[in-house]
C-alpha positions as a LaTeX table, in Angstrom:
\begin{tabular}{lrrr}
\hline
Residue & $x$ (\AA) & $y$ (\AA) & $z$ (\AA) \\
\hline
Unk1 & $-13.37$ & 45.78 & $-30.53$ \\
Unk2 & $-10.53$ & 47.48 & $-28.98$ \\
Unk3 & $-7.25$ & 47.56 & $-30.37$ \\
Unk4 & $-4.04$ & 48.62 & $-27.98$ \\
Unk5 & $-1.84$ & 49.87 & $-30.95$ \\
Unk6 & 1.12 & 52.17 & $-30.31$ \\
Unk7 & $-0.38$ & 53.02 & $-26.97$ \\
Unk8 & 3.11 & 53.99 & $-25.31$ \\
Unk9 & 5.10 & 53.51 & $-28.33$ \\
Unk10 & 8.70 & 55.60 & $-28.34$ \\
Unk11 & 7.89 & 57.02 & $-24.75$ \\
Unk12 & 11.22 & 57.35 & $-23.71$ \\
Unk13 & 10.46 & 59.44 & $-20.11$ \\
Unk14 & 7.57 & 56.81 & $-18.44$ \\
Unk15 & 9.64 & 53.59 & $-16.55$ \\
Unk16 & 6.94 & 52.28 & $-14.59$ \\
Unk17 & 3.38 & 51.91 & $-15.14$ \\
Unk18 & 0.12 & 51.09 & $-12.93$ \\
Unk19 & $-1.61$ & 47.84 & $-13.68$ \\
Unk20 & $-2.64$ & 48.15 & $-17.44$ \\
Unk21 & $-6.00$ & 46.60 & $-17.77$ \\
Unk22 & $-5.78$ & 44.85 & $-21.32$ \\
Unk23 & $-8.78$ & 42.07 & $-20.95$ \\
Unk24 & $-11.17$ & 43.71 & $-23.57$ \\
Unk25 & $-8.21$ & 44.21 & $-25.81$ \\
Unk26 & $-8.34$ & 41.98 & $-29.12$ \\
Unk27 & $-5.20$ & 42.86 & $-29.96$ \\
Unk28 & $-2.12$ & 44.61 & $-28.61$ \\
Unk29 & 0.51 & 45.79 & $-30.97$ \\
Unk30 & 3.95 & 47.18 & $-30.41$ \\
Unk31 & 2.62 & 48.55 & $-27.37$ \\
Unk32 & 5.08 & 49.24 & $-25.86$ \\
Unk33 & 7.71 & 49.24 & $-28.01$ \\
Unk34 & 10.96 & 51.44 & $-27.85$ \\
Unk35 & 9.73 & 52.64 & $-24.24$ \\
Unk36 & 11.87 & 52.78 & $-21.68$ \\
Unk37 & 9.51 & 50.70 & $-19.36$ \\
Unk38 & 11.03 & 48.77 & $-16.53$ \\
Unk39 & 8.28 & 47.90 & $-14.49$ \\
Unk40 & 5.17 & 46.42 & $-15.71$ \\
Unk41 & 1.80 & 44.89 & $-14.97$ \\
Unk42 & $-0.65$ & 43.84 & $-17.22$ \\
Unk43 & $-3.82$ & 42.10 & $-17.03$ \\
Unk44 & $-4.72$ & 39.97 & $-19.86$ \\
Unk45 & $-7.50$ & 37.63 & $-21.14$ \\
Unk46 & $-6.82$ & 34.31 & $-23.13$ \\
Unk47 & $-7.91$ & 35.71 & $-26.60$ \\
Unk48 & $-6.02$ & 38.70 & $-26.29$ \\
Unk49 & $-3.30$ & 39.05 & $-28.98$ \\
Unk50 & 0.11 & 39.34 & $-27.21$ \\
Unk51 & 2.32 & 38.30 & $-29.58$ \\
Unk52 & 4.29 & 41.69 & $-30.73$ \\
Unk53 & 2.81 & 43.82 & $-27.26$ \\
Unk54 & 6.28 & 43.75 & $-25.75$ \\
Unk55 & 8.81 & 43.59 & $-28.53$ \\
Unk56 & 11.98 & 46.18 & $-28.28$ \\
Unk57 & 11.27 & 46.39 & $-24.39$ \\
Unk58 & 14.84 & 46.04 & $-23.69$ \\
Unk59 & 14.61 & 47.84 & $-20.33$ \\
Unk60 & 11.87 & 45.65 & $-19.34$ \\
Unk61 & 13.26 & 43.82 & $-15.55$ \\
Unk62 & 9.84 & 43.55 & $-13.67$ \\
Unk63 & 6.78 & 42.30 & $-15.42$ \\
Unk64 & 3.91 & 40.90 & $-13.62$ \\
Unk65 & 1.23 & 39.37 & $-15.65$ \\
Unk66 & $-2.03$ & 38.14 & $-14.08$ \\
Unk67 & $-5.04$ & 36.45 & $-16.22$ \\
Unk68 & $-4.35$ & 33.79 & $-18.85$ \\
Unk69 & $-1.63$ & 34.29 & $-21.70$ \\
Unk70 & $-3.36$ & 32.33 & $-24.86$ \\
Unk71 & $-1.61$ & 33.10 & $-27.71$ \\
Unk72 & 1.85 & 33.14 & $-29.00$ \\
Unk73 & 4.38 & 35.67 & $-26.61$ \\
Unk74 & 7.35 & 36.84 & $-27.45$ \\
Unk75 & 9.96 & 38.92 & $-24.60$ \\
Unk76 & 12.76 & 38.21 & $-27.39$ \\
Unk77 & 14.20 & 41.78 & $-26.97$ \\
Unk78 & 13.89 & 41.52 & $-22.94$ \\
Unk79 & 16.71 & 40.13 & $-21.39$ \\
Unk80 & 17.01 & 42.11 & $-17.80$ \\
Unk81 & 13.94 & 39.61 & $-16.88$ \\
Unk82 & 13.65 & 38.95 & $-13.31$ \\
Unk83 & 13.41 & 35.19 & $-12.20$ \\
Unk84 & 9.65 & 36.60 & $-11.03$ \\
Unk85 & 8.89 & 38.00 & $-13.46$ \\
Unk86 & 9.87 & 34.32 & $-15.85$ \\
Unk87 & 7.73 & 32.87 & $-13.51$ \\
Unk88 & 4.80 & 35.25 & $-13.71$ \\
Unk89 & 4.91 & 34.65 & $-17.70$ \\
Unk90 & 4.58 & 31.03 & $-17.17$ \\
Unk91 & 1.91 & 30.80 & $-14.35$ \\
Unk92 & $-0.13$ & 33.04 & $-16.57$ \\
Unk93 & 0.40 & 30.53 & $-19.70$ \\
Unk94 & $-2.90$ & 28.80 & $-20.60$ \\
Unk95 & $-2.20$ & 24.99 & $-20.41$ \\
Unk96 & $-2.40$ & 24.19 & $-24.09$ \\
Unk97 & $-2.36$ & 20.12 & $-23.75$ \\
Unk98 & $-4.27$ & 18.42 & $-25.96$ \\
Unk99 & $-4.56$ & 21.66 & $-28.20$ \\
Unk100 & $-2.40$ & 23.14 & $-30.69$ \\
Unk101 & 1.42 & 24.17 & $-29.42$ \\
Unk102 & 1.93 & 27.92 & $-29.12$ \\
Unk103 & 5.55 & 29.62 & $-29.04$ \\
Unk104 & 7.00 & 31.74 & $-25.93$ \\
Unk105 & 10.28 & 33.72 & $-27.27$ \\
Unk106 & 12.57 & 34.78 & $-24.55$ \\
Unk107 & 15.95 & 36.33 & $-24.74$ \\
Unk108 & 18.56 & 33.52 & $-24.63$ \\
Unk109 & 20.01 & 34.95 & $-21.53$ \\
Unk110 & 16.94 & 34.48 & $-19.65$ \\
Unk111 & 16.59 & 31.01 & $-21.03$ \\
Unk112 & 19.96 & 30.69 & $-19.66$ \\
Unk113 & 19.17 & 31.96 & $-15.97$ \\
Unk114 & 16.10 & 29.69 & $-16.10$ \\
Unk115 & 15.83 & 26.58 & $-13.75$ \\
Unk116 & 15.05 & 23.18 & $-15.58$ \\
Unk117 & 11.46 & 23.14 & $-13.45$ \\
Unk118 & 10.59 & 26.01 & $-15.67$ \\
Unk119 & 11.58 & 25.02 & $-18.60$ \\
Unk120 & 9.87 & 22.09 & $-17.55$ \\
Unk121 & 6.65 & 23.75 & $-16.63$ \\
Unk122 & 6.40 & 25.62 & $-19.83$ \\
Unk123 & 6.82 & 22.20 & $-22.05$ \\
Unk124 & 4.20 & 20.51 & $-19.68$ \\
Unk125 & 1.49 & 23.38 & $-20.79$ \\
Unk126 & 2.66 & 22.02 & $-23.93$ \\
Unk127 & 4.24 & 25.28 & $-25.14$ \\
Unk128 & 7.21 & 25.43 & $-27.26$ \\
Unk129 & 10.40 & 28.05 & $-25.72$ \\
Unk130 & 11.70 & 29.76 & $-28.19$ \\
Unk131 & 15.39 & 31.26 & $-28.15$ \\
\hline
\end{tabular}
């Protein structure tokens, strides 16, 4: 099992990364916490923890995600979000109907700069947004 824990953690110097390959991660904790990381994308796989990965990212503006987000998300301390990079976060959520509702946190001003489709969208995959 591989565990992404405190992989970039506090680096302060680093804003923008290559693609980071996280599909035979288990679990990604506080990755990237308290870095000053603007520009980000990831690769993930539906089992893969994501939860805390991108908490205190509060530089974060361009995230690209590609694979399948399939577990709870939170971007709670993110709020320079790019409209693409909203949308990247919810074309890579699994569609969840018929299964047990998961929670995506954003920062409430990207909820505010959010168009009813997404909001929409996210709801559909039967996903609960979380503010």
């Amino acid at each position: 099992m591989i565990k992404c824990e405190i992989l970039i953690l506090n680096c302060s110097k680093i804003t923008k990364y290559p693609t980071i390959d996280l599909t035979n991660a288990q679990a990604c904790y506080a990755v990237f916490m308290n870095s000053a990381v603007t520009d980000l994308p990831i690769i993930v796989q539906e089992k893969t923890d994501c939860s805390t990965m991108l908490n205190r990212t509060y530089s974060l503006v361009n995230l690209t995600i590609s694979g399948t987000i399939g577990t709870a998300m939170s971007l709670k301390d993110s709020s320079l979000l790019s409209a693409e990079s909203v949308q990247s976060v919810i074309d890579a959520l699994k569609d969840l109907t018929g299964t047990t509702t998961l929670k995506l946190t954003l920062h409430a001003d990207v909820v505010a700069r959010m168009t009813d489709e997404q909001k929409a969208t996210i709801t559909a995959k039967n996903w609960t947004l979380v503010y």
